[in-house]
CSV table of C-alpha atoms in Angstrom, one decimal:
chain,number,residue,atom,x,y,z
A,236,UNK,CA,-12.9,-45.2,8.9
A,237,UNK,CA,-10.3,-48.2,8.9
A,238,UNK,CA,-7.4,-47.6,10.6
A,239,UNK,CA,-4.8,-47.8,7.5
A,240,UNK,CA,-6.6,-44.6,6.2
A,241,UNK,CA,-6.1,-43.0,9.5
A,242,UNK,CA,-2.6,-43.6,9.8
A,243,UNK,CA,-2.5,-42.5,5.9
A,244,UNK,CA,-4.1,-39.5,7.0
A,245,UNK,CA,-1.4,-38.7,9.9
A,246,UNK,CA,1.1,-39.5,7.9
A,247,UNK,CA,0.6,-37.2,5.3
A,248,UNK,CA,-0.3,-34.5,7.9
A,249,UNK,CA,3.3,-35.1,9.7
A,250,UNK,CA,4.6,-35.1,5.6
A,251,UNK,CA,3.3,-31.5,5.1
A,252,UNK,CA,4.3,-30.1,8.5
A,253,UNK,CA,7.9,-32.0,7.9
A,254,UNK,CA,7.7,-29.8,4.6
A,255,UNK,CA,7.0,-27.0,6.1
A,256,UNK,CA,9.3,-26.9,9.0
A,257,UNK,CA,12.7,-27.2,6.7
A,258,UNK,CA,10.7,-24.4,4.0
A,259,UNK,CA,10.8,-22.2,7.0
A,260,UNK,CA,14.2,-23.0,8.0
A,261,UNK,CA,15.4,-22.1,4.9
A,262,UNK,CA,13.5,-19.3,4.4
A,263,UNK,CA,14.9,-17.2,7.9
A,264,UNK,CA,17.1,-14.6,5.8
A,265,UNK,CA,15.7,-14.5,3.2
A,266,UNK,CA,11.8,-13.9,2.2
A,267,UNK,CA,12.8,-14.3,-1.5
A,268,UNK,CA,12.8,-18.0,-1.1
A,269,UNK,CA,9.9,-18.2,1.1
A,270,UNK,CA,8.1,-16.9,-2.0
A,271,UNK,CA,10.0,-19.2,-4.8
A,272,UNK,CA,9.7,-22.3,-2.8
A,273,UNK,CA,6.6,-22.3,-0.6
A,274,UNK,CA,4.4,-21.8,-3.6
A,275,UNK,CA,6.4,-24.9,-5.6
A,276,UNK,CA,5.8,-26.6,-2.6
A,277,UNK,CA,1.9,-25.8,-2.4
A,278,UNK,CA,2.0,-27.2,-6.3
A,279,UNK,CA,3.9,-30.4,-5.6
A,280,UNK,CA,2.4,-31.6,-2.7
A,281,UNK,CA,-1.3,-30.8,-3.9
A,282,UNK,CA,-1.2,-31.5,-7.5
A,283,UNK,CA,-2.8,-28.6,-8.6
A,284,UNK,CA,-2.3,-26.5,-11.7
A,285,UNK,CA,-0.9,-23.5,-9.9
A,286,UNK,CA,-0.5,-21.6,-6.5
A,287,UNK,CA,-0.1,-17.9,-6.4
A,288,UNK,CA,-0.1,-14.5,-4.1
A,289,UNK,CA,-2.3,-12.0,-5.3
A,290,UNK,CA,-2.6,-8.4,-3.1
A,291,UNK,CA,-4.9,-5.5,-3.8
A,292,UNK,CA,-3.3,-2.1,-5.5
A,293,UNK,CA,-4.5,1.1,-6.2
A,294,UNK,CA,-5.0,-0.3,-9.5
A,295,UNK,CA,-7.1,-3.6,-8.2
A,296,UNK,CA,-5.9,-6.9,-7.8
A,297,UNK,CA,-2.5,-7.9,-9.3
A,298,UNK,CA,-0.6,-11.4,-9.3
A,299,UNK,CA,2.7,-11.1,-7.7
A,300,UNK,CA,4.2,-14.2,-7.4
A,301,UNK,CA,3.0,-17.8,-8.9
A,302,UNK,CA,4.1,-21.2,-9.1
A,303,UNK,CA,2.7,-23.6,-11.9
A,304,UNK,CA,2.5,-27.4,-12.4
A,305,UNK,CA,3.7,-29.3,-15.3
A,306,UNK,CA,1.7,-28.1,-18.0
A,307,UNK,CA,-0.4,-25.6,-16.6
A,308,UNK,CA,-0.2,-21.7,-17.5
A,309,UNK,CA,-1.2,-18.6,-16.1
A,310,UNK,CA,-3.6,-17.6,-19.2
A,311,UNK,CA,-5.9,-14.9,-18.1
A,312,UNK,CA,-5.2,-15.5,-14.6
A,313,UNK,CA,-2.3,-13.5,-14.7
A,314,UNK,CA,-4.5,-10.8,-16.3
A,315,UNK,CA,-7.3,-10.8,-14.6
A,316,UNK,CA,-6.6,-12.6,-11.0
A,317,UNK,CA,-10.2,-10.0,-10.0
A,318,UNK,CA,-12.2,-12.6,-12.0
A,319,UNK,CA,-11.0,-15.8,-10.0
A,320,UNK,CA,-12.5,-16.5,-6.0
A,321,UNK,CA,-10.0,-14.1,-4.5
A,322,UNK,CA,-12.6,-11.3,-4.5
A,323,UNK,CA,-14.6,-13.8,-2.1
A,324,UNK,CA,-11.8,-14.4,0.2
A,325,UNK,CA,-10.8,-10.8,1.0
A,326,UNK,CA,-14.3,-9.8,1.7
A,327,UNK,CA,-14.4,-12.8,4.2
A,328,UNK,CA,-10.7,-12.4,5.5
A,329,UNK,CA,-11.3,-14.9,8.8
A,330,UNK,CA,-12.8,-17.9,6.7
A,331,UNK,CA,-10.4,-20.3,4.0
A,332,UNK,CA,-12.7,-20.7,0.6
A,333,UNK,CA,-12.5,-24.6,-0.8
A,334,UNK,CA,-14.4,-25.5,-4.0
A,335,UNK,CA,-14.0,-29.0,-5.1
A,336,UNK,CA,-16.2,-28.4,-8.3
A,337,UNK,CA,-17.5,-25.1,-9.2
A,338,UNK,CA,-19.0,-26.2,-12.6
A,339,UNK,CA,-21.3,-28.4,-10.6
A,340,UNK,CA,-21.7,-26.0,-6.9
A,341,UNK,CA,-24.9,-23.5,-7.6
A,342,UNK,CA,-23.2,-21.2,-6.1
A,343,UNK,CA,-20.2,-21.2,-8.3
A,344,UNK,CA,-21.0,-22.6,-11.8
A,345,UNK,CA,-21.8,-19.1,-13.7
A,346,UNK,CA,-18.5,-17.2,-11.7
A,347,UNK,CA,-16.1,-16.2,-14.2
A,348,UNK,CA,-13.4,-18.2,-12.4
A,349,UNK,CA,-14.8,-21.3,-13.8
A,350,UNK,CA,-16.6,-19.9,-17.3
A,351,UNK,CA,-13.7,-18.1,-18.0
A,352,UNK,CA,-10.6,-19.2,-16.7
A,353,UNK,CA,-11.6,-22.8,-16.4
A,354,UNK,CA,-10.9,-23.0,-12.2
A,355,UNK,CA,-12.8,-26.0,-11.1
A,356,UNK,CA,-10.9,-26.8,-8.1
A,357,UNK,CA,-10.1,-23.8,-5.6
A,358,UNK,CA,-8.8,-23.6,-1.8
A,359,UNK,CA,-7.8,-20.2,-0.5
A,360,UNK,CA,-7.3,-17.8,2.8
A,361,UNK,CA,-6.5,-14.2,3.3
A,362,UNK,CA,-3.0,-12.6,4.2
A,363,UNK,CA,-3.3,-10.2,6.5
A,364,UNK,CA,-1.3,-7.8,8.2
A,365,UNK,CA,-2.7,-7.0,11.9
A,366,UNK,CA,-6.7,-6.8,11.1
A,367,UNK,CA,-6.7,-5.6,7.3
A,368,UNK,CA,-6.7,-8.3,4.5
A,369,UNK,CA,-3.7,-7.6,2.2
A,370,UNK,CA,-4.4,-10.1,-0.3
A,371,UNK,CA,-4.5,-13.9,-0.6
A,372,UNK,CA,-2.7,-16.9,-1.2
A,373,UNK,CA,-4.3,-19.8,-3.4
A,374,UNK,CA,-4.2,-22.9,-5.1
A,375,UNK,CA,-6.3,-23.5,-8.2
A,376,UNK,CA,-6.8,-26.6,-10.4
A,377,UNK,CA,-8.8,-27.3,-13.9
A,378,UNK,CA,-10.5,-30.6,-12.3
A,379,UNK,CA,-12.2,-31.7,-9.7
A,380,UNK,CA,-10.4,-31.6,-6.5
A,381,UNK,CA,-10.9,-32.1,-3.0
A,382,UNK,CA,-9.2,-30.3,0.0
A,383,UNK,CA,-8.7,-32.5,3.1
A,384,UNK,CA,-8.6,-30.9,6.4
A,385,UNK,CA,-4.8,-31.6,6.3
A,386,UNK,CA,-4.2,-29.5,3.0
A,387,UNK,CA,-6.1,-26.7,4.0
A,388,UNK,CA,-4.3,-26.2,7.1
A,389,UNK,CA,-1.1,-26.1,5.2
A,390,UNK,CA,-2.2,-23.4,2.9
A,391,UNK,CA,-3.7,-21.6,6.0
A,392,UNK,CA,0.1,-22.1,7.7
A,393,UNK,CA,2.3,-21.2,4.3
A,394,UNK,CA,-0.6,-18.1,4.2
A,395,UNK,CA,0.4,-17.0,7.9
A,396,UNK,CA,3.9,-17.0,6.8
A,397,UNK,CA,3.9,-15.4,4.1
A,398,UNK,CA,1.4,-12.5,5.6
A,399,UNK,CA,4.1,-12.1,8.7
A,400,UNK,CA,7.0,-11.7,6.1
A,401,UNK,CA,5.1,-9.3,4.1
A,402,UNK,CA,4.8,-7.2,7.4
A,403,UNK,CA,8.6,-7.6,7.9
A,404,UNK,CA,9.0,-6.5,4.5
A,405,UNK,CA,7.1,-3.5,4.4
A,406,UNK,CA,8.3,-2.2,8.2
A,407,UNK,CA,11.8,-2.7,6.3
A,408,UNK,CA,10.6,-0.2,3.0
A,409,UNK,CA,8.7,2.1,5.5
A,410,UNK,CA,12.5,2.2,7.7
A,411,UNK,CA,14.1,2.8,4.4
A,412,UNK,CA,11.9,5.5,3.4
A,413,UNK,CA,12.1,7.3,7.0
A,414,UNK,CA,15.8,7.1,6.9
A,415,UNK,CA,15.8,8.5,3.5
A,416,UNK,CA,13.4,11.7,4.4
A,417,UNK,CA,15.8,12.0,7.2
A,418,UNK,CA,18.9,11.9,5.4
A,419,UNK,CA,17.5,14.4,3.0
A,420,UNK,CA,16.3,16.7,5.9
A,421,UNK,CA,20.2,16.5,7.2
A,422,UNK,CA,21.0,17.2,3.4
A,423,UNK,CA,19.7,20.3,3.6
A,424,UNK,CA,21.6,21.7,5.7
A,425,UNK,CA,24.6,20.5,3.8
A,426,UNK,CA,23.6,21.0,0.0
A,427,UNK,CA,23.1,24.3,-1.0
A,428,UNK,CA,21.6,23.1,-4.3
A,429,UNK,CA,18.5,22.3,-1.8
A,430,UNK,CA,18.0,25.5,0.1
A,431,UNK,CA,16.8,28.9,-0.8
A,432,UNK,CA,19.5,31.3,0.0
A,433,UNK,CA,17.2,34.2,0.3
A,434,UNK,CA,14.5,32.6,2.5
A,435,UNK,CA,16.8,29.8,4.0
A,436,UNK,CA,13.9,27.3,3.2
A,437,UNK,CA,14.1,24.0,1.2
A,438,UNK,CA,13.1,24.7,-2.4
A,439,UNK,CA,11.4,23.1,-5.2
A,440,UNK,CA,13.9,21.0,-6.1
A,441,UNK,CA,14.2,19.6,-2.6
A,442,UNK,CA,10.1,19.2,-2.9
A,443,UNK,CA,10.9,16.8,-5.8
A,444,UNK,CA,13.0,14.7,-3.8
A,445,UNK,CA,11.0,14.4,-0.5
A,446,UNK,CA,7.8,13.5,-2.0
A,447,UNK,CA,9.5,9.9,-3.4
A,448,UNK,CA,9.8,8.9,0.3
A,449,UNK,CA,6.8,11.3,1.7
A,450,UNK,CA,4.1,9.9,-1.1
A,451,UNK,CA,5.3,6.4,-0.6
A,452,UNK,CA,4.5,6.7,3.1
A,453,UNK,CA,1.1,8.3,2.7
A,454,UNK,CA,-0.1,5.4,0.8
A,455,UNK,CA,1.1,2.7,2.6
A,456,UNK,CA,-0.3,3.9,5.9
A,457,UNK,CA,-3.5,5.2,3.7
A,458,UNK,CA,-3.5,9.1,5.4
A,459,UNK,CA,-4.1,11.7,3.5
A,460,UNK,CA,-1.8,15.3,3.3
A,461,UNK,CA,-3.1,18.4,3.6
A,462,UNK,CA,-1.3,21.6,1.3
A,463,UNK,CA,-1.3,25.2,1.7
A,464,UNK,CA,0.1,28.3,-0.3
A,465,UNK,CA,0.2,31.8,0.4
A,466,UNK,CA,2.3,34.6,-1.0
A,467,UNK,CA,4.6,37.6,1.5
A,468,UNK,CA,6.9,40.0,0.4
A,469,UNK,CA,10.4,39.3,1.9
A,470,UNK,CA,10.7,42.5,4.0
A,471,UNK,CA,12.9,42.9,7.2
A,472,UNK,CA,11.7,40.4,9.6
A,473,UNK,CA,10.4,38.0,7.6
A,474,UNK,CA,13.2,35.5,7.1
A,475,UNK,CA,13.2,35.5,11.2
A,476,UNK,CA,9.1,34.8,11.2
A,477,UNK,CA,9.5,31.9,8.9
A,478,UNK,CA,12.0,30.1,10.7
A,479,UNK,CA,10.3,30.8,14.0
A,480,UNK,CA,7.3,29.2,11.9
A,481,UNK,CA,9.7,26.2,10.8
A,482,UNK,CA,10.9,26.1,14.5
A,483,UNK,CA,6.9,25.6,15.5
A,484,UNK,CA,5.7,22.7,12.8
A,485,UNK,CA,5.2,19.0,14.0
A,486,UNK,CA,7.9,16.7,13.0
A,487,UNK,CA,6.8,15.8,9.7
A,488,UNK,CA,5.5,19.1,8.3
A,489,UNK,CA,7.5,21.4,5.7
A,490,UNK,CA,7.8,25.0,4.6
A,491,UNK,CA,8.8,25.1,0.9
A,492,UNK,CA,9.9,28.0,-1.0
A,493,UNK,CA,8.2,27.3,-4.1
A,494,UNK,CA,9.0,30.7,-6.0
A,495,UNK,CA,10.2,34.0,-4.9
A,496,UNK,CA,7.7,35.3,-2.0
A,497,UNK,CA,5.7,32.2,-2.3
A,498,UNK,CA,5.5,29.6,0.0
A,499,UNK,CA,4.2,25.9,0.4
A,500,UNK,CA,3.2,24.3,3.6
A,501,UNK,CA,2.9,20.3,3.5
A,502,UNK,CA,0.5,18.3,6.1
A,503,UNK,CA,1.4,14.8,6.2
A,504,UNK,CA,-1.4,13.0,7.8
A,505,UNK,CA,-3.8,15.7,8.6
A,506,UNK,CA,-7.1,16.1,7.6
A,507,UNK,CA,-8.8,19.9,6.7
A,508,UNK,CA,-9.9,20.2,10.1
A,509,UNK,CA,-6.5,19.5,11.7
A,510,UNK,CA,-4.8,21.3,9.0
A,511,UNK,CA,-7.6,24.7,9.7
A,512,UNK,CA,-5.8,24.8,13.0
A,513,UNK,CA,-2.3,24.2,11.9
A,514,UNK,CA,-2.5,27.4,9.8
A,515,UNK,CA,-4.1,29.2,12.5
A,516,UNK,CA,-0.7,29.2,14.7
A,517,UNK,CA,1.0,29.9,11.6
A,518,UNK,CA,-0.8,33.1,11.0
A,519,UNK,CA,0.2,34.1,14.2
A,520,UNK,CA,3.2,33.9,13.7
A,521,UNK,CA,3.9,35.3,9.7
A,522,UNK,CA,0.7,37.3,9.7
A,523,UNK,CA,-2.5,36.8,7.9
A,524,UNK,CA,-2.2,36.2,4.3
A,525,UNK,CA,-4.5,34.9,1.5
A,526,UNK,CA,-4.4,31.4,1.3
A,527,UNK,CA,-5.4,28.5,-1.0
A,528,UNK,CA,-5.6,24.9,0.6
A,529,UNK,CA,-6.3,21.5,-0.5
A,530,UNK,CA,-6.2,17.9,0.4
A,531,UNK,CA,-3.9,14.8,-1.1
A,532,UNK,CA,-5.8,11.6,-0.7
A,533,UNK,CA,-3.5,8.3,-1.1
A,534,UNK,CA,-5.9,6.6,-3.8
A,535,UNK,CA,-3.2,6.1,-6.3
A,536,UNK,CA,-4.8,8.8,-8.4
A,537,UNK,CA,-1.8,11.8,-8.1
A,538,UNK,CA,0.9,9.6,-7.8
A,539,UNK,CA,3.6,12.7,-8.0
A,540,UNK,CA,1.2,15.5,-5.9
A,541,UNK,CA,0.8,17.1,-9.7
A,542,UNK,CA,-2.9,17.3,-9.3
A,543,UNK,CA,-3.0,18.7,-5.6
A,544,UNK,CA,-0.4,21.4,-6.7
A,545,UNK,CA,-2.8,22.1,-9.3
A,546,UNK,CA,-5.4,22.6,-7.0
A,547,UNK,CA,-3.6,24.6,-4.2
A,548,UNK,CA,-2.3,27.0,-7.1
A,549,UNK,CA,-6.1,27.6,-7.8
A,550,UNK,CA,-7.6,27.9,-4.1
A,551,UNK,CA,-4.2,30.2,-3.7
A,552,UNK,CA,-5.5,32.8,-6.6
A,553,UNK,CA,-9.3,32.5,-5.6
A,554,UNK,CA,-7.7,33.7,-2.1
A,555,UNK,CA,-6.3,36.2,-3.5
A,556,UNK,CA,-9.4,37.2,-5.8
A,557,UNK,CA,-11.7,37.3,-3.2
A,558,UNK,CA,-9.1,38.6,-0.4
A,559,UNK,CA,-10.0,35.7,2.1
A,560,UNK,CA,-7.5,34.5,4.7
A,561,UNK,CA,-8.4,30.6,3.6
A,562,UNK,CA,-10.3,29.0,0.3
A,563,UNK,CA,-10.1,25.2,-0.3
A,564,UNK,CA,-10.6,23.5,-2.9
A,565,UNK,CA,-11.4,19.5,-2.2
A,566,UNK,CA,-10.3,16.6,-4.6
A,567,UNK,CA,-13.2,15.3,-6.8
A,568,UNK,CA,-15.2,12.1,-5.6
């Protein structure tokens, strides 16, 4: 190689880390821009059609923030980002994907990306937060392109970024959301409106508010909730066993007065075996009672705890059918 297309080649590298640098110095306080301008900068300095983030959802793979090129569009990628080489990437997290051609690469030619939405040119890498894949960042263009070593470690750099403010982002939500199940456990206290008077429990309504910050939690750290129901007449002494009970529960755990002698129990992050022995103290302590159990998973299927309510209301009267201290009844699939 002659030396004027080594020193074009350093130059350039120098060029994109020079980019970089003031994109990052400008992008301290606030991840926004990061976002905006990284990506335009991914367009300009490669001349490709678009660059875009993509992460993976309950619902599959969704686009959630782009860039595009003079003249380009986001035409089926936008709808259908599953059909490009992302699915590649995040089942090979560790390893950047670059296709200079696909219509002419065996490998690539019949892939949707290319027969559908007309991708010919392709480099991309993984975001990832700790050792889980998250989703990806890419560059895509209609013609041939090639990626020098130089271009792909600027998209592997701008991808490291962006993964690591993604983090921060989400450890900010996940603060939010603790703060906010904390200020509505404080609430209680406080807001009548929230509390039964006769059982001195949180009640339903309280239930709808909890489970905003309480559902959002189970699903970002992917742990499912365990649910039990069981029904006690409120003689003398039972107010004092349930708040001995409420005195007893791990941190995160709730007693709900659902209706009048019936009461919820509320497992984050417990499994049927951990929740089997969770109920076991608590029968000690309010006596045995038939009870119906089930499990929330955080699929994105019962985004509101409708269905597992369903369910625990049914285990709850086959408990009481059959006169059994504990029926479950487990999600489908």
């Amino acid at each position: 190689m002659s030396p004027a297309k080594v020193a074009k080649r350093r130059s350039a590298k120098a060029d994109h880390l020079a980019a970089l640098a003031d994109l990052l110095n400008a992008s301290r306080a606030d991840p926004v821009h990061l976002f905006e301008h990284g990506l335009a900068l991914l367009v300009d300095r490669l001349g490709v059609d678009r660059a875009m983030l993509t992460r993976v959802t309950a619902l599959g793979y969704e686009v959630f923030w782009w860039a595009m090129g003079n003249g380009a569009t986001m035409a089926g990628v936008f709808e259908a980002p599953e059909q490009g080489f992302c699915p590649w990437v995040m089942a090979h997290p560790d390893r950047p994907l670059t296709i200079r051609d696909a219509a002419s690469e065996v490998r690539w030619r019949k892939s949707p990306a290319w027969t559908a939405l007309g991708i010919r040119a392709y480099a991309g890498v993984a975001l990832k937060i700790g050792d889980q894949a998250v989703g990806t960042l890419c560059v895509q263009h209609h013609a041939t392109r090639a990626f020098d070593h130089g271009e792909v470690a600027l998209i592997r750099a701008m991808g490291d970024l962006m993964a690591r403010t993604l983090e921060s982002e989400n450890l900010k939500q996940e603060l939010r959301s603790a703060l906010e199940a904390l200020e509505l456990s404080s609430a209680i206290v406080e807001d009548s409106a929230l509390q039964s008077p006769r059982s001195g429990l949180p009640n339903r309504h309280y239930l709808d508010i909890w489970r905003r910050a309480s559902l959002f939690m189970a699903r970002r750290r992917q742990e499912p909730m365990a649910l039990a129901l069981w029904s006690q007449p409120m003689v003398a002494g039972t107010k004092g066993r349930l708040g001995a009970a409420v005195a007893h529960l791990r941190g995160e755990d709730l007693i709900i007065e659902l209706s009048a002698d019936q009461y919820l129990l509320l497992m984050p992050h417990t499994t049927e075996a951990g929740a089997e022995v969770l109920l076991e103290r608590l029968h000690e302590t309010l006596g045995r009672h038939p009870t119906g159990a089930t499990l929330w998973l955080p699929d994105g299927k019962d985004m509101t705890l409708k269905s597992a309510l369903t369910r625990v209301g049914k285990a709850f009267t086959d408990a009481c059918r059959e006169g059994s201290p504990l029926v479950w009844i487990r999600p489908k699939g």
